[in-house]
Amino acid sequence: MKIVKIIQIEVSSRCNADCLMCPKSSYKDLWSFGDMDLEDYTKISSCFDECDIVWLQGWGEPLLSKNIYEMVRLAGRRDTTVGLTTNAMLLNSERSRRLIENGVKVLSISIAGGTRETHESIRRGTSFNKIIENVKALTQLRRNVNARDLKVIFTFLRIKQNIAELPRVVELASELDVDQVIGTNIDYIPTKEHYDMKIFSEGKASKEYLEIIRSSEERARELGVSIFNYPIEMEEVIVCPEDPTRGLFISHDGSVSPCVYLNVPLRSHTIPRYFKNTQYDVPKLIYGNIKVERLEEIWRKKEYMEFRDVYNERVKSSKPTVSFIQSLLEVREVHRIPQIPEPCRTCYKAYGV
């Protein structure tokens, strides 16, 4: 497993929120609710030795797992960066302390607005004031226990309903001693309703949205807050940010997929996607299950390797080969870049947003 650098693990598909942009809100009747067994998690913990990152979150709220502290400990005791994304509703002082004590290195807090009204209208079932209170306590605890290696992030999923408040989220990060703001897109789009929320464009990006993003980055520089905004103009990338050549996703039920977007926890064999004004049903891409197979064996399966090889070839083919004679003649041979694998062609992550 030396080649696997990132393992994303869905420790729970349950959630204590009902967010506007989450597929669970649209597919409650089909949603598979559950937590990963600690026994199954322990089976794969030996693979953490070679990982750069173990990320303990999929489509649910990881702090709902009764085993979250032990899961963090098993990953954190190795030379691995262990992190998770949370809506912070359960992130009180005691839980923050236990996460830090067990070795968590990154806590990404989901926030949907710079004001209570906007945040709570999108991340329904959460309390903006409670999240702010919990984050304030977390960063204070970090100072008190001298946990200098803990990074705290605001993840701001930008949609039409909240994009105007991105600069205010940067200001909140500064006020609360949050290290970084990451502006993401609604990149999994299962329905037309979700499609209508997006701010990224299939053509030229909105000048209004570009100006808000520019303003947020200027404000971040002024306040000394790190910020990263995902692009809002689509352009096919060689390998998507999930990078299935270096990482994998394990669902709460133990099934292994190249990424979280190819294994949404629905009680069906397909994943609904709305892409460029067309509805698709994409078959789930699952190569095995850790309940019955070793993770190393799943990673080395022929069909899984063939999937990854497409991306490896795309990387190789994107780099022009230059011979000595060609360099003299300034002629470069560029190999034809293989097409994106079929299951990925209707995924917006493949287009850089």
mmCIF file of C-alpha atoms in Angstrom:
data_model
loop_
_atom_site.group_PDB
_atom_site.id
_atom_site.type_symbol
_atom_site.label_atom_id
_atom_site.label_comp_id
_atom_site.label_asym_id
_atom_site.label_seq_id
_atom_site.Cartn_x
_atom_site.Cartn_y
_atom_site.Cartn_z
ATOM 1 C CA MET A 1 0.000 0.000 0.000
ATOM 2 C CA LYS A 2 3.023 2.307 -0.172
ATOM 3 C CA ILE A 3 1.551 4.076 -3.177
ATOM 4 C CA VAL A 4 -1.629 5.133 -1.329
ATOM 5 C CA LYS A 5 -1.046 8.552 0.171
ATOM 6 C CA ILE A 6 -4.569 9.569 1.126
ATOM 7 C CA ILE A 7 -7.255 7.369 2.659
ATOM 8 C CA GLN A 8 -10.656 8.961 3.157
ATOM 9 C CA ILE A 9 -12.887 7.024 5.524
ATOM 10 C CA GLU A 10 -16.576 7.587 6.072
ATOM 11 C CA VAL A 11 -16.819 6.859 9.792
ATOM 12 C CA SER A 12 -20.525 7.762 9.692
ATOM 13 C CA SER A 13 -23.097 8.506 7.009
ATOM 14 C CA ARG A 14 -25.485 9.863 9.645
ATOM 15 C CA CYS A 15 -25.807 13.583 10.208
ATOM 16 C CA ASN A 16 -27.420 15.906 12.728
ATOM 17 C CA ALA A 17 -28.095 18.566 10.088
ATOM 18 C CA ASP A 18 -30.301 18.817 7.015
ATOM 19 C CA CYS A 19 -28.251 21.015 4.697
ATOM 20 C CA LEU A 20 -29.830 22.575 1.646
ATOM 21 C CA MET A 21 -27.125 21.379 -0.741
ATOM 22 C CA CYS A 22 -26.630 17.866 0.675
ATOM 23 C CA PRO A 23 -27.928 14.914 -1.391
ATOM 24 C CA LYS A 24 -29.292 13.389 1.811
ATOM 25 C CA SER A 25 -31.903 16.159 1.902
ATOM 26 C CA SER A 26 -33.220 15.073 -1.505
ATOM 27 C CA TYR A 27 -32.865 11.309 -1.070
ATOM 28 C CA LYS A 28 -33.815 10.608 2.550
ATOM 29 C CA ASP A 29 -35.825 7.518 1.578
ATOM 30 C CA LEU A 30 -32.824 5.998 -0.222
ATOM 31 C CA TRP A 31 -30.102 7.096 2.181
ATOM 32 C CA SER A 32 -28.070 4.372 3.893
ATOM 33 C CA PHE A 33 -27.501 5.479 7.486
ATOM 34 C CA GLY A 34 -24.727 3.811 9.442
ATOM 35 C CA ASP A 35 -21.360 3.958 11.195
ATOM 36 C CA MET A 36 -18.158 2.099 10.405
ATOM 37 C CA ASP A 37 -17.402 -0.699 12.867
ATOM 38 C CA LEU A 38 -14.246 -0.196 14.900
ATOM 39 C CA GLU A 39 -13.259 -3.788 14.056
ATOM 40 C CA ASP A 40 -13.322 -2.985 10.343
ATOM 41 C CA TYR A 41 -11.449 0.266 10.882
ATOM 42 C CA THR A 42 -8.756 -1.553 12.852
ATOM 43 C CA LYS A 43 -8.246 -3.944 9.923
ATOM 44 C CA ILE A 44 -7.030 -1.114 7.731
ATOM 45 C CA SER A 45 -5.094 0.813 10.385
ATOM 46 C CA SER A 46 -1.852 -0.973 9.479
ATOM 47 C CA CYS A 47 -2.040 0.787 6.095
ATOM 48 C CA PHE A 48 -1.843 4.188 7.780
ATOM 49 C CA ASP A 49 1.924 3.838 8.216
ATOM 50 C CA GLU A 50 2.511 4.720 4.577
ATOM 51 C CA CYS A 51 -0.175 7.410 4.303
ATOM 52 C CA ASP A 52 0.327 11.141 4.254
ATOM 53 C CA ILE A 53 -3.303 11.849 5.175
ATOM 54 C CA VAL A 54 -6.152 9.927 6.805
ATOM 55 C CA TRP A 55 -9.382 11.923 6.472
ATOM 56 C CA LEU A 56 -12.217 10.715 8.702
ATOM 57 C CA GLN A 57 -15.303 12.003 6.937
ATOM 58 C CA GLY A 58 -17.481 11.081 3.996
ATOM 59 C CA TRP A 59 -21.139 11.995 3.589
ATOM 60 C CA GLY A 60 -21.988 12.285 7.292
ATOM 61 C CA GLU A 61 -20.977 13.967 10.553
ATOM 62 C CA PRO A 62 -17.937 12.126 11.979
ATOM 63 C CA LEU A 63 -18.461 13.270 15.567
ATOM 64 C CA LEU A 64 -21.609 11.123 15.688
ATOM 65 C CA SER A 65 -19.410 8.024 15.690
ATOM 66 C CA LYS A 66 -18.951 6.644 19.213
ATOM 67 C CA ASN A 67 -15.500 5.434 18.135
ATOM 68 C CA ILE A 68 -14.201 8.700 16.704
ATOM 69 C CA TYR A 69 -11.523 9.264 19.371
ATOM 70 C CA GLU A 70 -10.086 5.769 19.017
ATOM 71 C CA MET A 71 -10.171 6.128 15.232
ATOM 72 C CA VAL A 72 -8.245 9.388 15.469
ATOM 73 C CA ARG A 73 -5.775 7.770 17.878
ATOM 74 C CA LEU A 74 -5.101 4.788 15.614
ATOM 75 C CA ALA A 75 -4.274 7.104 12.733
ATOM 76 C CA GLY A 76 -2.642 9.873 14.760
ATOM 77 C CA ARG A 77 -0.126 7.685 16.562
ATOM 78 C CA ARG A 78 1.638 7.139 13.250
ATOM 79 C CA ASP A 79 3.529 9.658 11.153
ATOM 80 C CA THR A 80 0.276 10.570 9.442
ATOM 81 C CA THR A 81 -1.809 13.723 9.273
ATOM 82 C CA VAL A 82 -5.264 12.843 10.556
ATOM 83 C CA GLY A 83 -8.110 15.260 9.973
ATOM 84 C CA LEU A 84 -11.848 15.528 9.635
ATOM 85 C CA THR A 85 -14.606 17.863 8.502
ATOM 86 C CA THR A 86 -17.392 18.681 10.954
ATOM 87 C CA ASN A 87 -20.393 20.974 11.196
ATOM 88 C CA ALA A 88 -19.044 21.787 14.714
ATOM 89 C CA MET A 89 -22.397 21.410 16.466
ATOM 90 C CA LEU A 90 -20.909 18.680 18.683
ATOM 91 C CA LEU A 91 -17.457 20.233 18.905
ATOM 92 C CA ASN A 92 -17.626 21.423 22.502
ATOM 93 C CA SER A 93 -14.546 21.952 24.679
ATOM 94 C CA GLU A 94 -14.446 18.375 25.970
ATOM 95 C CA ARG A 95 -14.678 16.826 22.498
ATOM 96 C CA SER A 96 -12.085 19.246 21.151
ATOM 97 C CA ARG A 97 -9.735 18.313 23.981
ATOM 98 C CA ARG A 98 -10.140 14.587 23.357
ATOM 99 C CA LEU A 99 -9.566 14.996 19.619
ATOM 100 C CA ILE A 100 -6.376 16.962 20.259
ATOM 101 C CA GLU A 101 -5.168 14.478 22.875
ATOM 102 C CA ASN A 102 -5.665 11.616 20.420
ATOM 103 C CA GLY A 103 -3.657 13.278 17.672
ATOM 104 C CA VAL A 104 -5.982 15.159 15.320
ATOM 105 C CA LYS A 105 -3.982 17.576 13.158
ATOM 106 C CA VAL A 106 -6.644 19.256 10.992
ATOM 107 C CA LEU A 107 -10.185 20.274 11.914
ATOM 108 C CA SER A 108 -12.202 21.654 9.032
ATOM 109 C CA ILE A 109 -15.351 23.500 10.115
ATOM 110 C CA SER A 110 -18.233 23.732 7.645
ATOM 111 C CA ILE A 111 -19.718 27.207 7.599
ATOM 112 C CA ALA A 112 -22.302 28.524 5.156
ATOM 113 C CA GLY A 113 -22.442 32.228 5.843
ATOM 114 C CA GLY A 114 -21.012 35.186 7.669
ATOM 115 C CA THR A 115 -24.339 35.849 9.385
ATOM 116 C CA ARG A 116 -26.691 33.699 11.413
ATOM 117 C CA GLU A 117 -29.596 34.164 8.987
ATOM 118 C CA THR A 118 -27.676 33.009 5.919
ATOM 119 C CA HIS A 119 -25.850 30.138 7.599
ATOM 120 C CA GLU A 120 -28.945 28.667 9.251
ATOM 121 C CA SER A 121 -31.041 28.974 6.077
ATOM 122 C CA ILE A 122 -28.510 26.735 4.289
ATOM 123 C CA ARG A 123 -27.080 24.441 6.969
ATOM 124 C CA ARG A 124 -30.491 23.741 8.387
ATOM 125 C CA GLY A 125 -30.606 22.239 11.859
ATOM 126 C CA THR A 126 -27.383 23.913 12.959
ATOM 127 C CA SER A 127 -26.901 26.990 15.134
ATOM 128 C CA PHE A 128 -24.554 29.677 13.845
ATOM 129 C CA ASN A 129 -23.981 31.105 17.337
ATOM 130 C CA LYS A 130 -23.177 27.691 18.785
ATOM 131 C CA ILE A 131 -20.680 26.986 16.003
ATOM 132 C CA ILE A 132 -18.951 30.326 16.599
ATOM 133 C CA GLU A 133 -18.865 29.595 20.340
ATOM 134 C CA ASN A 134 -17.400 26.115 19.744
ATOM 135 C CA VAL A 135 -14.748 27.368 17.318
ATOM 136 C CA LYS A 136 -13.757 30.137 19.728
ATOM 137 C CA ALA A 137 -13.356 27.536 22.491
ATOM 138 C CA LEU A 138 -11.359 25.275 20.146
ATOM 139 C CA THR A 139 -8.808 27.920 19.179
ATOM 140 C CA GLN A 140 -8.531 29.046 22.812
ATOM 141 C CA LEU A 141 -7.867 25.440 23.845
ATOM 142 C CA ARG A 142 -5.248 25.154 21.105
ATOM 143 C CA ARG A 143 -3.405 28.083 22.669
ATOM 144 C CA ASN A 144 -3.830 26.782 26.220
ATOM 145 C CA VAL A 145 -2.409 23.339 25.500
ATOM 146 C CA ASN A 146 0.155 24.651 23.019
ATOM 147 C CA ALA A 147 -1.170 22.447 20.190
ATOM 148 C CA ARG A 148 0.798 24.349 17.562
ATOM 149 C CA ASP A 149 0.493 21.597 14.964
ATOM 150 C CA LEU A 150 -3.328 21.707 14.937
ATOM 151 C CA LYS A 151 -4.709 23.494 11.886
ATOM 152 C CA VAL A 152 -8.238 24.918 12.000
ATOM 153 C CA ILE A 153 -9.995 25.635 8.703
ATOM 154 C CA PHE A 154 -13.282 27.197 7.644
ATOM 155 C CA THR A 155 -14.739 25.347 4.647
ATOM 156 C CA PHE A 156 -17.210 27.639 2.937
ATOM 157 C CA LEU A 157 -19.303 25.939 0.262
ATOM 158 C CA ARG A 158 -20.099 28.815 -2.093
ATOM 159 C CA ILE A 159 -23.550 28.869 -3.664
ATOM 160 C CA LYS A 160 -25.740 31.677 -4.987
ATOM 161 C CA GLN A 161 -27.463 32.003 -1.626
ATOM 162 C CA ASN A 162 -24.264 32.827 0.309
ATOM 163 C CA ILE A 163 -21.433 33.904 -2.019
ATOM 164 C CA ALA A 164 -21.843 37.587 -1.089
ATOM 165 C CA GLU A 165 -20.787 36.762 2.502
ATOM 166 C CA LEU A 166 -17.426 35.201 1.629
ATOM 167 C CA PRO A 167 -15.456 38.331 2.666
ATOM 168 C CA ARG A 168 -17.305 38.334 5.995
ATOM 169 C CA VAL A 169 -16.333 34.672 6.548
ATOM 170 C CA VAL A 170 -12.700 35.716 6.092
ATOM 171 C CA GLU A 171 -13.205 38.363 8.781
ATOM 172 C CA LEU A 172 -14.763 35.753 11.077
ATOM 173 C CA ALA A 173 -11.751 33.512 10.550
ATOM 174 C CA SER A 174 -9.475 36.354 11.638
ATOM 175 C CA GLU A 175 -11.600 37.132 14.699
ATOM 176 C CA LEU A 176 -11.683 33.486 15.781
ATOM 177 C CA ASP A 177 -8.008 32.692 15.062
ATOM 178 C CA VAL A 178 -8.942 30.246 12.273
ATOM 179 C CA ASP A 179 -5.929 29.504 10.050
ATOM 180 C CA GLN A 180 -7.463 29.221 6.607
ATOM 181 C CA VAL A 181 -10.627 29.711 4.585
ATOM 182 C CA ILE A 182 -11.320 27.336 1.692
ATOM 183 C CA GLY A 183 -13.996 28.407 -0.781
ATOM 184 C CA THR A 184 -15.444 25.285 -2.391
ATOM 185 C CA ASN A 185 -18.144 24.661 -4.985
ATOM 186 C CA ILE A 186 -21.246 22.508 -4.908
ATOM 187 C CA ASP A 187 -19.424 19.922 -6.965
ATOM 188 C CA TYR A 188 -21.762 16.961 -6.437
ATOM 189 C CA ILE A 189 -25.012 17.941 -8.111
ATOM 190 C CA PRO A 190 -27.733 15.287 -7.996
ATOM 191 C CA THR A 191 -30.756 17.359 -9.082
ATOM 192 C CA LYS A 192 -31.805 20.400 -11.096
ATOM 193 C CA GLU A 193 -32.454 22.239 -7.805
ATOM 194 C CA HIS A 194 -28.817 21.730 -6.784
ATOM 195 C CA TYR A 195 -27.662 22.738 -10.270
ATOM 196 C CA ASP A 196 -29.447 26.074 -9.905
ATOM 197 C CA MET A 197 -27.467 26.820 -6.715
ATOM 198 C CA LYS A 198 -24.009 26.656 -8.307
ATOM 199 C CA ILE A 199 -21.865 29.736 -8.843
ATOM 200 C CA PHE A 200 -19.334 28.153 -11.189
ATOM 201 C CA SER A 201 -19.884 28.469 -14.886
ATOM 202 C CA GLU A 202 -19.736 26.118 -17.853
ATOM 203 C CA GLY A 203 -18.596 29.147 -19.862
ATOM 204 C CA LYS A 204 -17.353 32.535 -18.732
ATOM 205 C CA ALA A 205 -17.592 33.111 -14.985
ATOM 206 C CA SER A 206 -19.847 35.788 -13.554
ATOM 207 C CA LYS A 207 -17.987 39.082 -13.087
ATOM 208 C CA GLU A 208 -19.985 39.634 -9.909
ATOM 209 C CA TYR A 209 -18.802 36.368 -8.376
ATOM 210 C CA LEU A 210 -15.214 36.925 -9.522
ATOM 211 C CA GLU A 211 -15.221 40.328 -7.859
ATOM 212 C CA ILE A 212 -16.520 38.871 -4.571
ATOM 213 C CA ILE A 213 -13.787 36.228 -4.651
ATOM 214 C CA ARG A 214 -11.146 38.863 -5.434
ATOM 215 C CA SER A 215 -12.444 40.969 -2.559
ATOM 216 C CA SER A 216 -12.270 38.008 -0.167
ATOM 217 C CA GLU A 217 -8.666 37.334 -1.127
ATOM 218 C CA GLU A 218 -7.732 40.982 -0.675
ATOM 219 C CA ARG A 219 -9.397 40.996 2.756
ATOM 220 C CA ALA A 220 -7.530 37.804 3.671
ATOM 221 C CA ARG A 221 -4.197 39.438 2.795
ATOM 222 C CA GLU A 222 -5.066 42.453 4.924
ATOM 223 C CA LEU A 223 -5.940 40.264 7.911
ATOM 224 C CA GLY A 224 -3.192 37.685 7.506
ATOM 225 C CA VAL A 225 -5.608 34.804 6.877
ATOM 226 C CA SER A 226 -4.701 32.084 4.388
ATOM 227 C CA ILE A 227 -7.359 31.567 1.709
ATOM 228 C CA PHE A 228 -7.862 29.187 -1.181
ATOM 229 C CA ASN A 229 -10.735 29.577 -3.634
ATOM 230 C CA TYR A 230 -11.565 26.848 -6.108
ATOM 231 C CA PRO A 231 -11.952 28.049 -9.719
ATOM 232 C CA ILE A 232 -15.427 28.978 -10.948
ATOM 233 C CA GLU A 233 -14.783 28.343 -14.638
ATOM 234 C CA MET A 234 -14.816 24.748 -15.842
ATOM 235 C CA GLU A 235 -11.764 23.325 -17.560
ATOM 236 C CA GLU A 236 -10.953 19.647 -17.884
ATOM 237 C CA VAL A 237 -8.045 18.691 -15.627
ATOM 238 C CA ILE A 238 -5.564 15.868 -16.141
ATOM 239 C CA VAL A 239 -6.329 14.400 -12.703
ATOM 240 C CA CYS A 240 -9.101 15.745 -10.485
ATOM 241 C CA PRO A 241 -8.377 17.088 -6.964
ATOM 242 C CA GLU A 242 -9.497 13.741 -5.484
ATOM 243 C CA ASP A 243 -6.542 12.129 -7.319
ATOM 244 C CA PRO A 244 -7.551 8.440 -7.477
ATOM 245 C CA THR A 245 -3.965 7.532 -8.421
ATOM 246 C CA ARG A 246 -2.839 8.338 -4.883
ATOM 247 C CA GLY A 247 -5.935 7.927 -2.754
ATOM 248 C CA LEU A 248 -9.097 5.983 -2.132
ATOM 249 C CA PHE A 249 -12.405 6.197 -0.283
ATOM 250 C CA ILE A 250 -13.862 3.667 2.142
ATOM 251 C CA SER A 251 -17.574 3.937 2.907
ATOM 252 C CA HIS A 252 -19.091 3.306 6.344
ATOM 253 C CA ASP A 253 -20.170 -0.144 5.119
ATOM 254 C CA GLY A 254 -16.591 -1.076 4.184
ATOM 255 C CA SER A 255 -16.883 -0.729 0.413
ATOM 256 C CA VAL A 256 -13.848 0.693 -1.388
ATOM 257 C CA SER A 257 -14.075 3.198 -4.240
ATOM 258 C CA PRO A 258 -11.680 5.551 -6.023
ATOM 259 C CA CYS A 259 -13.333 8.585 -4.422
ATOM 260 C CA VAL A 260 -16.278 9.791 -2.344
ATOM 261 C CA TYR A 261 -18.178 10.940 -5.453
ATOM 262 C CA LEU A 262 -18.340 7.405 -6.855
ATOM 263 C CA ASN A 263 -19.921 5.879 -3.753
ATOM 264 C CA VAL A 264 -22.715 8.065 -2.400
ATOM 265 C CA PRO A 265 -24.467 6.088 0.400
ATOM 266 C CA LEU A 266 -27.746 5.409 -1.359
ATOM 267 C CA ARG A 267 -29.560 2.070 -1.272
ATOM 268 C CA SER A 268 -29.227 1.748 -5.030
ATOM 269 C CA HIS A 269 -26.620 0.637 -7.528
ATOM 270 C CA THR A 270 -26.494 4.009 -9.231
ATOM 271 C CA ILE A 271 -25.690 7.601 -8.310
ATOM 272 C CA PRO A 272 -27.902 10.422 -9.628
ATOM 273 C CA ARG A 273 -26.051 13.280 -11.283
ATOM 274 C CA TYR A 274 -27.271 16.427 -12.977
ATOM 275 C CA PHE A 275 -24.591 17.528 -15.425
ATOM 276 C CA LYS A 276 -24.871 20.271 -18.034
ATOM 277 C CA ASN A 277 -28.667 20.325 -17.949
ATOM 278 C CA THR A 278 -28.974 16.549 -18.257
ATOM 279 C CA GLN A 279 -29.892 13.961 -15.630
ATOM 280 C CA TYR A 280 -27.678 10.860 -15.422
ATOM 281 C CA ASP A 281 -27.658 7.700 -13.336
ATOM 282 C CA VAL A 282 -24.056 6.630 -12.930
ATOM 283 C CA PRO A 283 -23.269 3.107 -11.647
ATOM 284 C CA LYS A 284 -21.430 3.093 -8.329
ATOM 285 C CA LEU A 285 -17.778 2.161 -8.703
ATOM 286 C CA ILE A 286 -16.871 -0.284 -5.924
ATOM 287 C CA TYR A 287 -13.853 -2.583 -6.146
ATOM 288 C CA GLY A 288 -14.207 -4.564 -2.935
ATOM 289 C CA ASN A 289 -15.040 -4.506 0.757
ATOM 290 C CA ILE A 290 -12.671 -4.479 3.719
ATOM 291 C CA LYS A 291 -15.042 -6.722 5.683
ATOM 292 C CA VAL A 292 -14.034 -9.666 3.492
ATOM 293 C CA GLU A 293 -10.828 -8.553 1.712
ATOM 294 C CA ARG A 294 -7.557 -6.937 2.666
ATOM 295 C CA LEU A 295 -7.243 -3.359 1.507
ATOM 296 C CA GLU A 296 -3.940 -4.151 -0.224
ATOM 297 C CA GLU A 297 -5.650 -6.873 -2.278
ATOM 298 C CA ILE A 298 -8.440 -4.535 -3.324
ATOM 299 C CA TRP A 299 -5.945 -1.847 -4.368
ATOM 300 C CA ARG A 300 -4.078 -4.324 -6.569
ATOM 301 C CA LYS A 301 -7.136 -5.787 -8.318
ATOM 302 C CA LYS A 302 -6.738 -5.771 -12.090
ATOM 303 C CA GLU A 303 -9.867 -3.732 -12.784
ATOM 304 C CA TYR A 304 -8.931 -1.157 -10.129
ATOM 305 C CA MET A 305 -5.428 -0.853 -11.522
ATOM 306 C CA GLU A 306 -6.848 -0.397 -15.018
ATOM 307 C CA PHE A 307 -9.013 2.468 -13.772
ATOM 308 C CA ARG A 308 -6.010 4.190 -12.211
ATOM 309 C CA ASP A 309 -3.860 3.508 -15.258
ATOM 310 C CA VAL A 310 -6.081 5.773 -17.339
ATOM 311 C CA TYR A 311 -5.198 8.665 -15.065
ATOM 312 C CA ASN A 312 -1.548 7.653 -14.918
ATOM 313 C CA GLU A 313 -1.468 7.643 -18.699
ATOM 314 C CA ARG A 314 -3.181 11.038 -18.785
ATOM 315 C CA VAL A 315 -0.415 12.416 -16.581
ATOM 316 C CA LYS A 316 2.276 10.826 -18.724
ATOM 317 C CA SER A 317 0.689 11.943 -22.004
ATOM 318 C CA SER A 318 0.249 15.523 -20.825
ATOM 319 C CA LYS A 319 4.033 15.923 -20.667
ATOM 320 C CA PRO A 320 5.583 16.370 -24.124
ATOM 321 C CA THR A 321 8.601 14.205 -24.943
ATOM 322 C CA VAL A 322 11.532 16.057 -26.443
ATOM 323 C CA SER A 323 14.471 14.362 -28.128
ATOM 324 C CA PHE A 324 17.805 16.056 -28.785
ATOM 325 C CA ILE A 325 17.031 16.455 -32.511
ATOM 326 C CA GLN A 326 13.515 17.714 -31.749
ATOM 327 C CA SER A 327 14.903 20.280 -29.320
ATOM 328 C CA LEU A 328 17.207 21.581 -32.051
ATOM 329 C CA LEU A 329 14.321 21.827 -34.479
ATOM 330 C CA GLU A 330 11.971 23.116 -31.745
ATOM 331 C CA VAL A 331 9.584 20.274 -32.541
ATOM 332 C CA ARG A 332 7.762 18.598 -29.707
ATOM 333 C CA GLU A 333 5.812 15.374 -29.912
ATOM 334 C CA VAL A 334 2.702 15.513 -27.747
ATOM 335 C CA HIS A 335 0.957 12.224 -27.063
ATOM 336 C CA ARG A 336 -2.795 12.000 -27.309
ATOM 337 C CA ILE A 337 -4.272 12.323 -23.824
ATOM 338 C CA PRO A 338 -6.642 9.441 -23.012
ATOM 339 C CA GLN A 339 -10.255 10.305 -22.308
ATOM 340 C CA ILE A 340 -11.458 10.560 -18.723
ATOM 341 C CA PRO A 341 -12.885 7.237 -17.456
ATOM 342 C CA GLU A 342 -16.582 6.882 -18.177
ATOM 343 C CA PRO A 343 -17.792 7.147 -14.540
ATOM 344 C CA CYS A 344 -15.945 10.471 -14.155
ATOM 345 C CA ARG A 345 -17.106 12.277 -17.286
ATOM 346 C CA THR A 346 -20.256 13.675 -15.676
ATOM 347 C CA CYS A 347 -18.489 14.671 -12.447
ATOM 348 C CA TYR A 348 -17.707 18.357 -12.048
ATOM 349 C CA LYS A 349 -14.528 17.542 -10.118
ATOM 350 C CA ALA A 350 -13.063 16.355 -13.434
ATOM 351 C CA TYR A 351 -13.368 19.921 -14.679
ATOM 352 C CA GLY A 352 -11.433 21.625 -11.932
ATOM 353 C CA VAL A 353 -14.264 23.274 -10.011
#
